[in-house]
Each structure stands twice: as C-alpha cells, then as structure tokens.
Coordinates of C-alpha atoms in Angstrom, one line a residue:
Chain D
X1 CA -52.8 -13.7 -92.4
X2 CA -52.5 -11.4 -95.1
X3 CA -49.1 -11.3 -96.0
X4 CA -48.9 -8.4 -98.4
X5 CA -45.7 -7.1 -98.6
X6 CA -42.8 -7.7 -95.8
X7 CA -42.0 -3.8 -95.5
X8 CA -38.5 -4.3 -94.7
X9 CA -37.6 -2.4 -98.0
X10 CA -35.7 -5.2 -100.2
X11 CA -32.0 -5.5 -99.1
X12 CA -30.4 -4.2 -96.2
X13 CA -30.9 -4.8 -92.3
X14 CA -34.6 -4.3 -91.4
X15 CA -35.3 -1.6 -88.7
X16 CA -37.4 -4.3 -86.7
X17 CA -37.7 -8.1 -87.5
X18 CA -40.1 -10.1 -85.6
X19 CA -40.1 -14.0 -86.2
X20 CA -42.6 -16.1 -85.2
X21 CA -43.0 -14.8 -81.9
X22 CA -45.8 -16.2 -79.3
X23 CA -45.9 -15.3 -75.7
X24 CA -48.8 -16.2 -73.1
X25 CA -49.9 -15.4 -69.5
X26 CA -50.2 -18.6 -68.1
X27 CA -52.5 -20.4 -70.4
X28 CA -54.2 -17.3 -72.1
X29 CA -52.5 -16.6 -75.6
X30 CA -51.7 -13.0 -75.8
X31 CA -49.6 -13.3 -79.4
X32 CA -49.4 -16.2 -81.3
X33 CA -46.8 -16.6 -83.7
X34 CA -46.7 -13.1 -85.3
X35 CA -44.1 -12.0 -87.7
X36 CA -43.6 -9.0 -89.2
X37 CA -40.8 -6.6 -90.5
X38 CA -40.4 -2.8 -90.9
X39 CA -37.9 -0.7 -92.5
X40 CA -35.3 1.5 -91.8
X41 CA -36.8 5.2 -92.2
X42 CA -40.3 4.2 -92.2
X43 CA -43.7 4.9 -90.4
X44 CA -45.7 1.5 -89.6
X45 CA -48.9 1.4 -87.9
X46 CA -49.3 -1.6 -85.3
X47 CA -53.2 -1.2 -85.8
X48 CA -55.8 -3.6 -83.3
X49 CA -58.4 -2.9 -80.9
X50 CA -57.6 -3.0 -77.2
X51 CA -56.4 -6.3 -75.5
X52 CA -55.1 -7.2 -79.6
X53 CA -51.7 -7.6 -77.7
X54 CA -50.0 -4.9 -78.5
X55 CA -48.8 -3.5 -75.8
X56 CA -47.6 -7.4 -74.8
X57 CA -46.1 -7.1 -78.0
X58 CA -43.9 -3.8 -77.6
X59 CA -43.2 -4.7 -74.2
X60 CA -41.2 -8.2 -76.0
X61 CA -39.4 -5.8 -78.2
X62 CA -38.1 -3.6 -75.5
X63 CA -37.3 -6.3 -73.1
X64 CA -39.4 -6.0 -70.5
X65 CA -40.6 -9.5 -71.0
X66 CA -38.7 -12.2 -72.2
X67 CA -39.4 -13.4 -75.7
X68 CA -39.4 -17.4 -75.2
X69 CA -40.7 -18.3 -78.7
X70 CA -39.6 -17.0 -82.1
X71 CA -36.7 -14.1 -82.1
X72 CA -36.9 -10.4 -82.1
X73 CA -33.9 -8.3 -84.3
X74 CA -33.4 -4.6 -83.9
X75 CA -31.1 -2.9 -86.7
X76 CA -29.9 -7.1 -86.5
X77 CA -29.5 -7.5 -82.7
X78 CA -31.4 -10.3 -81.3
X79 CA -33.2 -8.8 -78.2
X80 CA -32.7 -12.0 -76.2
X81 CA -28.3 -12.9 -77.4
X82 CA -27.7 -9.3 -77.1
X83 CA -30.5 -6.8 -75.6
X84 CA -27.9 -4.1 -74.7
X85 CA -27.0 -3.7 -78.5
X86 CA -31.1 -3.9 -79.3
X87 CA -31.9 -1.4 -77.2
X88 CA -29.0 1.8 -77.7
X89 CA -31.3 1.5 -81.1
X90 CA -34.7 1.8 -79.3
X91 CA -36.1 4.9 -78.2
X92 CA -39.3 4.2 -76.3
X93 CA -42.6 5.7 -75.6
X94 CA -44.9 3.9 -73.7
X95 CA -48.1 3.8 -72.8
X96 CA -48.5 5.3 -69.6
X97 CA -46.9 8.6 -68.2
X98 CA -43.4 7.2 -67.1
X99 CA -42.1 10.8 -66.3
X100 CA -40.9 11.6 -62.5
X101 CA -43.2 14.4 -61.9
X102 CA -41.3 15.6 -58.5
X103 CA -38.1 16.2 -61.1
X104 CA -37.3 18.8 -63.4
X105 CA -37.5 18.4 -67.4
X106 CA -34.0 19.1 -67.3
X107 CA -33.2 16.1 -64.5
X108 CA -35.8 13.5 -66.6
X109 CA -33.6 13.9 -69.6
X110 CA -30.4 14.0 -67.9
X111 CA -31.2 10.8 -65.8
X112 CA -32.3 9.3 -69.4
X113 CA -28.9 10.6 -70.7
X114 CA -27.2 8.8 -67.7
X115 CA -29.3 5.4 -68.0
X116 CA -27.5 5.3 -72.1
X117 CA -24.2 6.5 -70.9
X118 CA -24.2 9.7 -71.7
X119 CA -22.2 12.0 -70.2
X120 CA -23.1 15.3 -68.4
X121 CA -21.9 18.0 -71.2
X122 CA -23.1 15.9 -73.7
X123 CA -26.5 15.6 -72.5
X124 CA -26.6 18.9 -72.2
X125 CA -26.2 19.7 -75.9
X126 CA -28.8 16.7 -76.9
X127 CA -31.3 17.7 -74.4
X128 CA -31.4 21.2 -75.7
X129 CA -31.7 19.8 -79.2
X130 CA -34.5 17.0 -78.5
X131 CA -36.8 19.8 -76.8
X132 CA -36.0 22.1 -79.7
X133 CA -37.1 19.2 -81.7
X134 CA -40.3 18.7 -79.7
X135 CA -40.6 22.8 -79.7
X136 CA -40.6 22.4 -75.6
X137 CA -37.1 24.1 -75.1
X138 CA -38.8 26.5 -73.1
X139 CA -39.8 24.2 -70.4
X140 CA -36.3 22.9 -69.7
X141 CA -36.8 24.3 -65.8
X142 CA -40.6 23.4 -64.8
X143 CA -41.1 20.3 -62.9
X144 CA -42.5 17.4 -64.8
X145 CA -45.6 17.7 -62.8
X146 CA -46.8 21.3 -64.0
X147 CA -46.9 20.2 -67.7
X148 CA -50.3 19.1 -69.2
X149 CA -51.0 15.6 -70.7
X150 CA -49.7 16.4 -74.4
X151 CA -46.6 18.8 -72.8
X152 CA -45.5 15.0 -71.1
X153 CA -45.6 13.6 -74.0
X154 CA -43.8 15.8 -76.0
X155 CA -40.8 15.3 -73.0
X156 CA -41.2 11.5 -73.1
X157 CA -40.9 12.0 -76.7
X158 CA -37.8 14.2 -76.4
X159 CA -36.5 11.8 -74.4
X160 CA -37.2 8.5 -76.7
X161 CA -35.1 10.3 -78.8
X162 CA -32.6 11.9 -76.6
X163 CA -29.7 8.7 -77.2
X164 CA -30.4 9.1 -81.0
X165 CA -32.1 5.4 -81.9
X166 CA -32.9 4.8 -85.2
X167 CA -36.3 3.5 -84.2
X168 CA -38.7 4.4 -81.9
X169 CA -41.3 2.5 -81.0
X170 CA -44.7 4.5 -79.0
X171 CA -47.6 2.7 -77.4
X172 CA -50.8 4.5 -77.4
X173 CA -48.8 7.5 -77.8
X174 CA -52.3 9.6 -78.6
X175 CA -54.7 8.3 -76.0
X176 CA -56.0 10.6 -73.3
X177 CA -54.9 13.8 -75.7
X178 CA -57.0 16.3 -76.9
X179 CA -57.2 16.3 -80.8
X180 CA -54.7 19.2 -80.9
X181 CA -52.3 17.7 -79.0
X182 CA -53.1 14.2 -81.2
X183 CA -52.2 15.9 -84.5
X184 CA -49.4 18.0 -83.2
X185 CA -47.8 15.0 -81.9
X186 CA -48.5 12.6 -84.7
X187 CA -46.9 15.3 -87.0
X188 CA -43.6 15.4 -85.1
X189 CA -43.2 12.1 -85.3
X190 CA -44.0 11.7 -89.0
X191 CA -41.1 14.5 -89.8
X192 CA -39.1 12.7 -87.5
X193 CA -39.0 10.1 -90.3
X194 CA -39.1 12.6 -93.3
X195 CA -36.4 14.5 -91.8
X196 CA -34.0 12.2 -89.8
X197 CA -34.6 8.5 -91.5
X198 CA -35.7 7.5 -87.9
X199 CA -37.9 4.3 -88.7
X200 CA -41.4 4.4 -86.2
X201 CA -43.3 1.9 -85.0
X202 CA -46.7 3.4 -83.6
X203 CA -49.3 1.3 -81.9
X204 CA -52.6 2.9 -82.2
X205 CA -56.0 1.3 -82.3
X206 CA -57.4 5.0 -83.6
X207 CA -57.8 4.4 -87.4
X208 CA -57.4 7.9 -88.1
X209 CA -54.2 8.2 -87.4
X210 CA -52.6 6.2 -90.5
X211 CA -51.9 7.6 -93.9
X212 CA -52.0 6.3 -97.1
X213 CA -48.1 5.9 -97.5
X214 CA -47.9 4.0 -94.1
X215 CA -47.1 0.6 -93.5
X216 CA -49.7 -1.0 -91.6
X217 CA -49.1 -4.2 -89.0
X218 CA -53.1 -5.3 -88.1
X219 CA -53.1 -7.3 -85.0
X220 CA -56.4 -9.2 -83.7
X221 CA -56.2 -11.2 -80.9
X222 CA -52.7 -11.4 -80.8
X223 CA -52.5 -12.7 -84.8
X224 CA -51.3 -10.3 -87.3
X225 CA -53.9 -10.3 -90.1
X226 CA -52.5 -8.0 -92.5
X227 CA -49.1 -6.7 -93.0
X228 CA -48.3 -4.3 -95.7
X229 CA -48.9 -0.9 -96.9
X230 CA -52.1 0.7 -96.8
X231 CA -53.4 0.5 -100.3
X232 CA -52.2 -3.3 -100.9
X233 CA -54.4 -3.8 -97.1
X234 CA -57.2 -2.3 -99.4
X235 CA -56.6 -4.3 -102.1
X236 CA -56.6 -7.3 -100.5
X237 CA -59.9 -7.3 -98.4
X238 CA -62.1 -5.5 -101.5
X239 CA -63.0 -2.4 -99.9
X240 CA -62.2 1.3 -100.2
X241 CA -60.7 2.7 -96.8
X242 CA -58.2 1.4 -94.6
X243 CA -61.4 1.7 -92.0
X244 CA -63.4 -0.5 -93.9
X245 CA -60.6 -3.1 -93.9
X246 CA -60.2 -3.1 -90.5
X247 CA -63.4 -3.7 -89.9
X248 CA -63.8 -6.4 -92.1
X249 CA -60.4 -8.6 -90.8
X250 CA -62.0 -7.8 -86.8
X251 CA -65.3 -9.3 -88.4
X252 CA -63.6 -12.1 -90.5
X253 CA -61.7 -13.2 -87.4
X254 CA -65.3 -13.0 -84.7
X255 CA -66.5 -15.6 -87.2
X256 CA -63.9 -17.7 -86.9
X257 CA -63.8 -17.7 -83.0
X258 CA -65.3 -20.6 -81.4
Chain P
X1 CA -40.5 21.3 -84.7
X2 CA -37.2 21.9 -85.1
X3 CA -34.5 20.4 -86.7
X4 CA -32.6 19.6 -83.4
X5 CA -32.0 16.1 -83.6
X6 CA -29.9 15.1 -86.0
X7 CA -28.3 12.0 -85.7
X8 CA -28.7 8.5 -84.9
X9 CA -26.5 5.8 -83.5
X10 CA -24.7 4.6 -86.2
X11 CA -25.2 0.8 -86.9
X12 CA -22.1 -0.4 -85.4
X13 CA -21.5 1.9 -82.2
X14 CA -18.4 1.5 -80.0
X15 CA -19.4 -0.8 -76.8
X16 CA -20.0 0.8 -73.5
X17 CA -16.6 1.4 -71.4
X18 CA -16.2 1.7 -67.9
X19 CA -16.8 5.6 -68.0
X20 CA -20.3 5.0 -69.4
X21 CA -20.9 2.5 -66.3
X22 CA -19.7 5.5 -64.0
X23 CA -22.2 8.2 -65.7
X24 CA -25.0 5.6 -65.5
X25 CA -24.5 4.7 -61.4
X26 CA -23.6 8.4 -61.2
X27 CA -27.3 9.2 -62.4
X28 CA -28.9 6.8 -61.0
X29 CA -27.2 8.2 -57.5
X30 CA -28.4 11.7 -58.2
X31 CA -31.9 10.8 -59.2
X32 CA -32.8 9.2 -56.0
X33 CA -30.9 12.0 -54.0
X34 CA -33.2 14.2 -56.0
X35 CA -36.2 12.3 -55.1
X36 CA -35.2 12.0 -51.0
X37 CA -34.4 15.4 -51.2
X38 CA -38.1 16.6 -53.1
X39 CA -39.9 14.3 -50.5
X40 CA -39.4 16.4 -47.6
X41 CA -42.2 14.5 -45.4
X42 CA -40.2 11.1 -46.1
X43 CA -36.7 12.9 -45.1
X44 CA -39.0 14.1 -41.6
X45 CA -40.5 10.7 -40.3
X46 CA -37.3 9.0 -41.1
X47 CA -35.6 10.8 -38.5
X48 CA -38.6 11.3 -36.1
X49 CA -39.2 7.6 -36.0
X50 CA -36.1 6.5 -34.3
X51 CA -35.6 10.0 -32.5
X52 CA -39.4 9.5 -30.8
X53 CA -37.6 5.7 -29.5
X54 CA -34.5 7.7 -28.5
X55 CA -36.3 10.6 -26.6
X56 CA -39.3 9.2 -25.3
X57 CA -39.1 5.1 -25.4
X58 CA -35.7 5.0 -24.0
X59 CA -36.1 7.6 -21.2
X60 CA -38.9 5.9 -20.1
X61 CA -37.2 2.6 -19.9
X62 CA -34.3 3.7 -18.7
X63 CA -35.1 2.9 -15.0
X64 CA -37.1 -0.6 -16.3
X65 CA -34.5 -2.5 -18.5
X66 CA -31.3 -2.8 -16.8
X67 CA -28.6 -3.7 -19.4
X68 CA -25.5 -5.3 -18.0
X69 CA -22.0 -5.4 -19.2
X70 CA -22.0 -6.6 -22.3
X71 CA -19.6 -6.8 -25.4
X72 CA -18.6 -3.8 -27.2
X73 CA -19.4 -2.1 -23.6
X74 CA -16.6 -2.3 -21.0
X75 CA -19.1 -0.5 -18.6
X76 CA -22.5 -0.1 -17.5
X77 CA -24.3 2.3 -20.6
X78 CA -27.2 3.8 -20.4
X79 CA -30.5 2.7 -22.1
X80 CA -30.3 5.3 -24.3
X81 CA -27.0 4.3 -25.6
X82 CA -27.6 0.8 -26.0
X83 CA -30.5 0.9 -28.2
X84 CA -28.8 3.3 -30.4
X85 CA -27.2 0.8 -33.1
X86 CA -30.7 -0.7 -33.3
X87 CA -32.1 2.6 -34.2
X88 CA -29.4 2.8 -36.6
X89 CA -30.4 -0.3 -37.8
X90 CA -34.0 0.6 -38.0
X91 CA -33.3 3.6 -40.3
X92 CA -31.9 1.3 -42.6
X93 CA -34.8 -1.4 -42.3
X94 CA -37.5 1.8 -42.8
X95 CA -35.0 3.0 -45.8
X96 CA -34.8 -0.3 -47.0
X97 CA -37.9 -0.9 -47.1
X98 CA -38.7 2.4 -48.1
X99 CA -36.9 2.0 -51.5
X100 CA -38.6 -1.1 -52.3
X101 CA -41.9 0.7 -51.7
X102 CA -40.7 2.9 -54.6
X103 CA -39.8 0.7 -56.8
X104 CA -43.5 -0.9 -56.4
X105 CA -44.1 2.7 -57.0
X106 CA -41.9 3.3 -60.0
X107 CA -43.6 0.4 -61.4
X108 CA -47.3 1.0 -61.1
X109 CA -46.5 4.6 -62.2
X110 CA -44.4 3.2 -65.2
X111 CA -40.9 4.8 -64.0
X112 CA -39.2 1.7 -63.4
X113 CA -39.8 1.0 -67.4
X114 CA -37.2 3.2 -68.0
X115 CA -34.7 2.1 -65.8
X116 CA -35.4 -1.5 -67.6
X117 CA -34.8 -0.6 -70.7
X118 CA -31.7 0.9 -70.6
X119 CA -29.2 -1.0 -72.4
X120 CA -26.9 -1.8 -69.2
X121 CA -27.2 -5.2 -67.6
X122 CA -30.4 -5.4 -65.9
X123 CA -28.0 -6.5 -62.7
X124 CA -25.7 -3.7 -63.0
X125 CA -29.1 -1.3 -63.0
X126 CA -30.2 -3.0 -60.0
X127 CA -27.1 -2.8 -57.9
X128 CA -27.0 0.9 -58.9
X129 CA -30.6 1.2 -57.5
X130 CA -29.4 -0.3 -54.8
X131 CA -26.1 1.8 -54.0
X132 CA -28.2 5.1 -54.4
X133 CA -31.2 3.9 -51.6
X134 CA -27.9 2.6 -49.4
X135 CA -26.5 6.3 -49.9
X136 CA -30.0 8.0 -49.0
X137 CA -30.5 5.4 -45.4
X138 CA -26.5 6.7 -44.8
X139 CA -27.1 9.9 -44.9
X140 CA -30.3 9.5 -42.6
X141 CA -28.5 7.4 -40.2
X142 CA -25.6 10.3 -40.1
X143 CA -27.8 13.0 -39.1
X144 CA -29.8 10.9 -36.5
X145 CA -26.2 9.9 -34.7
X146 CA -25.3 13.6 -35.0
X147 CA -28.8 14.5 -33.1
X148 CA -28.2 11.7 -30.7
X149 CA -24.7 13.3 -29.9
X150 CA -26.6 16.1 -28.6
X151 CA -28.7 14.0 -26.1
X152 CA -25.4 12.3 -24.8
X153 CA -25.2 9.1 -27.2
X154 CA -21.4 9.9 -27.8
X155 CA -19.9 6.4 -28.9
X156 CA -15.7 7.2 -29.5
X157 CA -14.9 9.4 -32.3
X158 CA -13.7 6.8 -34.4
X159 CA -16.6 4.9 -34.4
X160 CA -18.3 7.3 -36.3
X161 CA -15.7 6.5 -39.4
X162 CA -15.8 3.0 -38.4
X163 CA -19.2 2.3 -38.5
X164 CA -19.3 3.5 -42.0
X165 CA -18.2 0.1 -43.4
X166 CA -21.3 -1.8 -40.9
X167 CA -23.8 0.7 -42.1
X168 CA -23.1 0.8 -45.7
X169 CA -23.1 -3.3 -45.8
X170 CA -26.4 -3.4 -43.8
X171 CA -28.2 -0.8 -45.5
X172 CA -26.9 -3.1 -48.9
X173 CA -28.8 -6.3 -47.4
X174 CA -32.1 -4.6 -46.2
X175 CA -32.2 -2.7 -49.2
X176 CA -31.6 -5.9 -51.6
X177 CA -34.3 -7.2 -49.1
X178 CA -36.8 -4.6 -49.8
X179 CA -35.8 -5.2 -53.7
X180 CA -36.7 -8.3 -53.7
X181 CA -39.6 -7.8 -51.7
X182 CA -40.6 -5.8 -54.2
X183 CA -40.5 -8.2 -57.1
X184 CA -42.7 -10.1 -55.1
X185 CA -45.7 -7.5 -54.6
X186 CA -47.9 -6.7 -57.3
X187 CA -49.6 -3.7 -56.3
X188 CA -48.6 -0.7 -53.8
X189 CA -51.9 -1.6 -51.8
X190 CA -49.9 -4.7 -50.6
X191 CA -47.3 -3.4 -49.0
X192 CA -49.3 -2.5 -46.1
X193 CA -48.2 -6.2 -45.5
X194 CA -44.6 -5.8 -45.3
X195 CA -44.6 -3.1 -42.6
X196 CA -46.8 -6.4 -40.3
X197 CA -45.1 -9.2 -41.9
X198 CA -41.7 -8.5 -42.4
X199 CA -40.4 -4.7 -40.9
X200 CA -42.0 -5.0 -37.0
X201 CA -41.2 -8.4 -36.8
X202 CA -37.6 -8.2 -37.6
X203 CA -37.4 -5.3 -35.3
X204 CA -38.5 -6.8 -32.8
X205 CA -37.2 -10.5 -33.0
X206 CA -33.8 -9.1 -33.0
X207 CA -31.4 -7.3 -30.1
X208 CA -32.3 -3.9 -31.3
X209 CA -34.3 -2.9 -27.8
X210 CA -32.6 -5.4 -24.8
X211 CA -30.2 -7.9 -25.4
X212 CA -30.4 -11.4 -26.4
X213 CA -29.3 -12.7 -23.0
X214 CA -32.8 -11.1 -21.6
X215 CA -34.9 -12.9 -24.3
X216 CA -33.6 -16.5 -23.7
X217 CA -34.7 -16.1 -19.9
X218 CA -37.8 -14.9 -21.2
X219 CA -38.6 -17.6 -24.1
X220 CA -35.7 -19.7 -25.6
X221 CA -38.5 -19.8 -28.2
X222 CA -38.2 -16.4 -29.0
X223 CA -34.4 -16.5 -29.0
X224 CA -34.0 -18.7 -31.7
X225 CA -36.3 -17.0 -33.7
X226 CA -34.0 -13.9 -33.2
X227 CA -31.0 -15.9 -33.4
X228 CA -32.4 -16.8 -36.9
X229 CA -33.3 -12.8 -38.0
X230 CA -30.8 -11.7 -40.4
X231 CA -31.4 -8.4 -38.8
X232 CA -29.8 -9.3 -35.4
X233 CA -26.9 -9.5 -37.2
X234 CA -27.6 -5.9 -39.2
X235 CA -27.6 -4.7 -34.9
X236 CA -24.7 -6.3 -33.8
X237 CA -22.2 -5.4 -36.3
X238 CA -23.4 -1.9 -35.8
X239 CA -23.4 -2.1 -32.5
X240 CA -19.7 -3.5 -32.5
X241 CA -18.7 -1.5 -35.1
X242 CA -19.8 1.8 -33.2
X243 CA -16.7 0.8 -30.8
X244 CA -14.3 0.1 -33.2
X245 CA -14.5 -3.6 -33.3
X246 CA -16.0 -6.3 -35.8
X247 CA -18.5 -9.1 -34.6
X248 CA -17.3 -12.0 -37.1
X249 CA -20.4 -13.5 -37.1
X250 CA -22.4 -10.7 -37.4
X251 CA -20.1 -9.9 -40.4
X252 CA -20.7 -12.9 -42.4
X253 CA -24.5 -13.3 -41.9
X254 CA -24.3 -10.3 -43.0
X255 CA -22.5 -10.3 -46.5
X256 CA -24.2 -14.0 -46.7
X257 CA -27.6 -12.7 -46.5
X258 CA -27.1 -9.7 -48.8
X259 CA -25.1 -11.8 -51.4
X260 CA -28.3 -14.0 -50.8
X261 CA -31.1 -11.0 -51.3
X262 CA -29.7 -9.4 -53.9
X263 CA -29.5 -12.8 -56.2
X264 CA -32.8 -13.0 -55.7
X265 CA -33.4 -9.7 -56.5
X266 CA -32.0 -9.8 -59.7
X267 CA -33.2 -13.3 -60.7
X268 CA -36.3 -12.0 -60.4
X269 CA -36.1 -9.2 -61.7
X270 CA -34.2 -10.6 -64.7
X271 CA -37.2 -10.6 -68.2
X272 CA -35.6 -14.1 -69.1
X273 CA -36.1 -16.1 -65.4
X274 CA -37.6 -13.5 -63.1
X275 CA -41.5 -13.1 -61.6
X276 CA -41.9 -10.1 -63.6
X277 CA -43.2 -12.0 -65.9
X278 CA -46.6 -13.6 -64.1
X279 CA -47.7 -10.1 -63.4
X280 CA -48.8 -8.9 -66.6
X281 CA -47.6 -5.8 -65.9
X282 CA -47.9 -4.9 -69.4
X283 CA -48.8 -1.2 -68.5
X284 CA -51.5 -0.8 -71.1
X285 CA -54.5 -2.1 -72.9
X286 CA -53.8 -3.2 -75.7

C-alpha cells in the first residue's frame, strides 16, 4: 500500500479512524486489513471500481455490519464499545434511494429528527434550515415520490445533515444522476466543508469527481492502495493525473492476482 | 446553497435522556400510522378478510357446526359469535405478518437502513417498530369489533376495554413473530412462503373456527398440533378476555412466546450476533 500521508491533520481527534479492519462473506474477502484516517473538516475520496468493497466498507462504519476485526473510531468513539456515540456524529447517505416515497418531505425529515431525538419544534427549525441548505425548501409539502432522482438526493442529503454530524459519509452519492444534478450535488457538499468544517467521506468510483486538494482513499479489492492527497498519489505512481494513477494501482494489483 | 446549517454536534454532546427515548418511539409511532393510513388498499383487505369469515363463512356454518357450552360462554352462542375472537386474532396474525413483510420491504428498498443507524439501541428501535405495527392491528381489530356489533356480535360492554390488554399482548407476539420472520427472509419474493408455511397453518391448527373439543374427536393428531400453536393461545385469551375473564394458560404462553420472538428478533437483528450479517445486504456495488 501506498501510505502517503495519514490525512488525519497532525494532532487532534481524526474525523474517521479505521484500523486494520477485515471483514468477509463467508470465505470471500471483501476488505482486508485496510486502515486509513481522515480529518476533521476535510473532503476524502474513497476511490475503487465496483465490488472494491466500498460499500462493505461504509456499511462497517455505520453499523450495519459488525466490524469483527480491527476497530473503527468516529470523532474517537469506537463504533463497536459505543455505536450510539459514533453515530450522533454520522450523517449518512447511502447508496440506494432510502426515502419513504408514500411520505411527505416534511414527515422523512421529521421521522429522521425523531430517530436522533429530536424534538418536534426543533426539527422544525433544522429541517427548514437543511433544505435551505440543499436549496429544496420549496418542496417541504410534495411527497417524496414526485421528486426526481437528483431532488431525492438533495432530501437524503438534507437529512444526513439534519442532526448536525460532523461527518458525513455518501455511497455512490452521484450514480444514476444526470451530470447537472452530479455537479450541483458534488458542489453542496464541497461548501459543506468550506463553510461548516463538516469532514466528508465520498465513495465514488467516477474519477472525475476528485480535486486536486482532496484526500484520496484508493481501494482495490478490498486493499487500500494509496492513501493520501492527490498530488503525493501522483507522485508516488510517476504519472501526471490522478486518472492515470488509478489506473496504474488497478493494473499493478491484476498482475499481482493469481 | 444556503447557509442554513450551521452547527454540528459538539464533540462531547449530553447523553440521550428519557425524553429523547419518548420523541424517538413517538416518531417511529407516527410514521407507521402515516404509512397504514397512505396505504388505503392494506387498511381495506384487512377488514374485508375477517368481515367476508364473519358474513359469509359463518352464516353458512351456522346450521353445520354446532358449538356447545363452553368456557367464557354461560350459554349456547351463535357461530358467528364464537368465531369472532379468532377473527380478532387473525387481524393480528395478517398485521403481524403484515409488518414484517414491510420490514423485508424497508430493507430491499433501503428504509430500514435508516432506522439502523440511528444512534438508539438497535433493541429499543425494534421494540418501537414493534409497538407502532401493534398500534396499527389495534386499531384494525377495533373497527372490525365495531362492524361486528352491527351484525349482532355484542360481547358485554366491558369486554371491549378488557380485551384491550389480550389484544395489545397478542398483537406484541405475532408481530415479534413476523420480525423475526423477517430476519430470516432475504428477499420479498419469499414471503409468498410465510402466508403457506406459517399464517394458514397457524390459523387453522388453532381454536379460531370450532373448538378444540371438536378436533380431538376428529384427530388427536391434529389436537396436539393445535395444543402446540402459540396461536391457540393468541384465540383463547381473546376469547376469555372478550367476557371479562383471563385464561392463565393462555396468558403465559402468551408473554412466554412473545418474550421468546422478540429475543430472537433482536438477536438477529443485532450487527454484532444477528443473520443480518450472511445476507450481504450491503445495498450497493461497490
């Protein structure tokens, strides 16, 4: 692996800590001891073609599986000793559409707002603030179902962020969207960081979608094979673009394979 | 974009208190009445199902099954009024059932993710989950007693308070039953199987449509097999309950079973020991 730099920003708690972490499906190896770190108020790529594991991967952060080997820390709260903790810090986007289409905007958020505690009045003031922050207040009454493919997103996004974590973590946030929707969506998020310090984690296996100042997490069949920022991933595989080095560590590692 | 959101939970955030338990099974509550309520078709065949057994089934059986004088009844009862606790009890099973169906849904359409990952115990979610579909088969099973008044099922007054308690502990086991159930099934196709495997045989096995005395003349086989359906019991505390009295037995195979179900539920629903984690239900590709 090419351990570049750790991207948890020298001192202080890192945003996201993941320690040697493995996890299989029966006897097929979907990660296999990956660590990485990211920092508070940054914007790191979890790059890697489909079936790298990244979606096994976001699904040990948030909980949905059990992380059996190695430890996962959020903002310092181990996600298996104290996954209530972990998660008031997570805001979540996954993969697929997780919206209840038959419900409102308005009810999705609020039953988010409930699921973290919050109460009614509250939720009220915060859900009128995430869409304003998504630029869908307008949509507050139109059922979930009426709302094209990059409008859900927008309110699964709005409601990632509707219990104000300090990182949010989206799987495949882009796929299935027009490029419109793609950029509009990839911008929110990046001023979410700028902005509001909120530290991202975005799984993507679109290239195009990482920037020069981004951390970048490069994940091949379930190994992390780079881990730093963009121009030391560069750097470290000769090449000019992040696209050429991605290409080369997917190439490096199909030689490798039995 | 906006500057809307502002803040973020600060590193060290006060624990959740009991008010932020209340708001959570509050929503939780609300959700699903929202979802019963949206689905009119569901809120339909749940009441036409046990109404076609009370209107149609019954009256023609009526002349066919004699029912004698059996506890609760002090007197001869029509047919009509004896399989009434049983429809009760089917609501529940269908409701039961029902909500475990949608939490197969919820997880093949990826809702269920966001019940999981809400920061409350996974078990406190689950009971909550559980509480709402046990409001939603309540309600049903109100409205169907309040039709059934109309066509001369009129159990005592009291009953109708008293057999609040029975239905609200059934509907808590078949609905932890359909939970578990659910953990079980991978995809919504295979729950075709439950309605064979697990909802007609438990209706039928059980005292629901004649009583238990008239299966043991026809097949002691058959009787212990009801004797050994949790959802006898589900009928018979109804069915006591309806006339203001408690069937101990009934009572504690009951609470047993439920206490038993929902365990199971939550073991396997729980990411450290449950079967969650052999489906790869890892709701994307990469």
């Amino acid at each position: 692996m090419q351990h570049v730099k750790t991207g948890n920003g020298g001192n202080g708690i890192a945003a996201l800590d993941v320690s040697a972490v493995s996890h299989s499906y029966g006897s097929k190896l979907a990660l296999d001891d990956v660590s990485f770190s990211i920092a508070p108020a940054s914007f790191t790529v979890l790059l890697g073609l489909n079936g790298a594991g990244k979606t096994t991967l976001l699904s040990l952060i948030s909980h949905l599986y059990d992380t059996r080997k190695g430890a996962i820390r959020v903002f310092g709260h181990d996600i298996r000793r104290s996954s209530g903790e972990a998660l008031r810090r997570l805001g979540i986007v996954f993969q697929a559409r997780t919206l209840d289409l038959d419900l409102s905007v308005q009810q999705n958020l609020a039953y988010h707002a409930s699921l973290h505690g919050i109460g009614a009045g509250e939720a009220r003031e915060r859900i009128a603030a995430v869409l304003d922050t998504v630029d869908m207040a307008d949509r507050l009454k139109d059922k979930a179902r009426s709302l094209s493919g990059g409008q859900m997103r927008r309110i699964e996004i709005a409601r990632a962020l509707l219990h104000q974590p300090p990182l949010l973590l989206l799987d495949e946030a882009t796929v299935g969207l027009d490029i419109q929707s793609r950029a509009g969506i990839l911008a929110t998020i990046r001023s979410l960081v700028r902005t509001h310090g909120i530290s991202v984690f975005w799984a993507t296996h679109l290239i195009d979608e990482i920037e020069d100042s981004d951390h970048v997490v490069i994940l091949r069949q379930g190994k992390v094979v780079a881990d730093g920022n963009v121009a030391s991933v560069v750097k470290a595989n000769r090449v000019q673009t992040i696209r050429d080095a991605f290409s080369r560590l997917n190439e490096r590692m199909a030689e490798t394979l039995p | 974009m906006s500057d809307g959101a502002t803040q973020t939970l600060p590193l060290r955030a006060p624990p959740f208190r009991l008010r932020n338990y209340a708001i959570c099974l509050k929503g939780i509550l609300i959700r699903e009445g929202l979802r019963f309520l949206n689905q009119r078709e569901r809120f339909i065949s749940s009441l036409v199902r046990p109404l076609l057994w009370l209107f149609i089934f019954a009256a023609g059986f009526r002349q066919v099954l004699g029912v004698s004088i059996i506890p609760p009844y002090k007197t001869y009862v029509l047919y009509e009024v004896y399989i009434t606790p049983g429809l009760c009890g089917m609501i529940l099973l269908f409701s039961g059932m029902q909500s475990s169906l949608s939490m197969v849904y919820d997880r093949e359409m990826g809702n269920m993710r966001t019940l999981l990952v809400s920061p409350f115990p996974r078990w406190f979610l689950l009971v909550s989950k559980l509480l709402a579909g046990v409001a939603v088969s309540i309600a049903q099973v109100y409205v169907f007693l309040g039709i059934a008044w109309f066509w001369g099922v009129k159990p005592p007054v009291i009953g109708y308070l008293l057999v609040l308690p029975a239905l609200f502990l059934s509907g808590l086991m078949l609905c932890a039953l359909g939970m578990l159930l659910s953990s079980l099934i991978k995809q919504l196709e295979n729950f075709a199987g439950i309605m064979n495997f697990v909802i007609f045989p438990m209706y039928f096995a059980s005292p629901a449509l004649y009583p238990l005395w008239r299966i043991q003349e026809s097949s002691p086989l058959l009787h212990k097999i009801c004797l050994a359906n949790p959802f006898t019991y589900v009928v018979e505390l109804i069915r006591f309950a309806c006339y203001g009295q408690i069937d101990w037995v009934s009572l504690a195979v009951v609470l047993g079973c439920t206490v038993l179900f929902l365990g199971g539920a939550i073991i396997a629903y729980d990411p450290a020991r449950g079967l969650m984690i052999r489906k790869q239900d890892t709701g994307g590709n990469g």
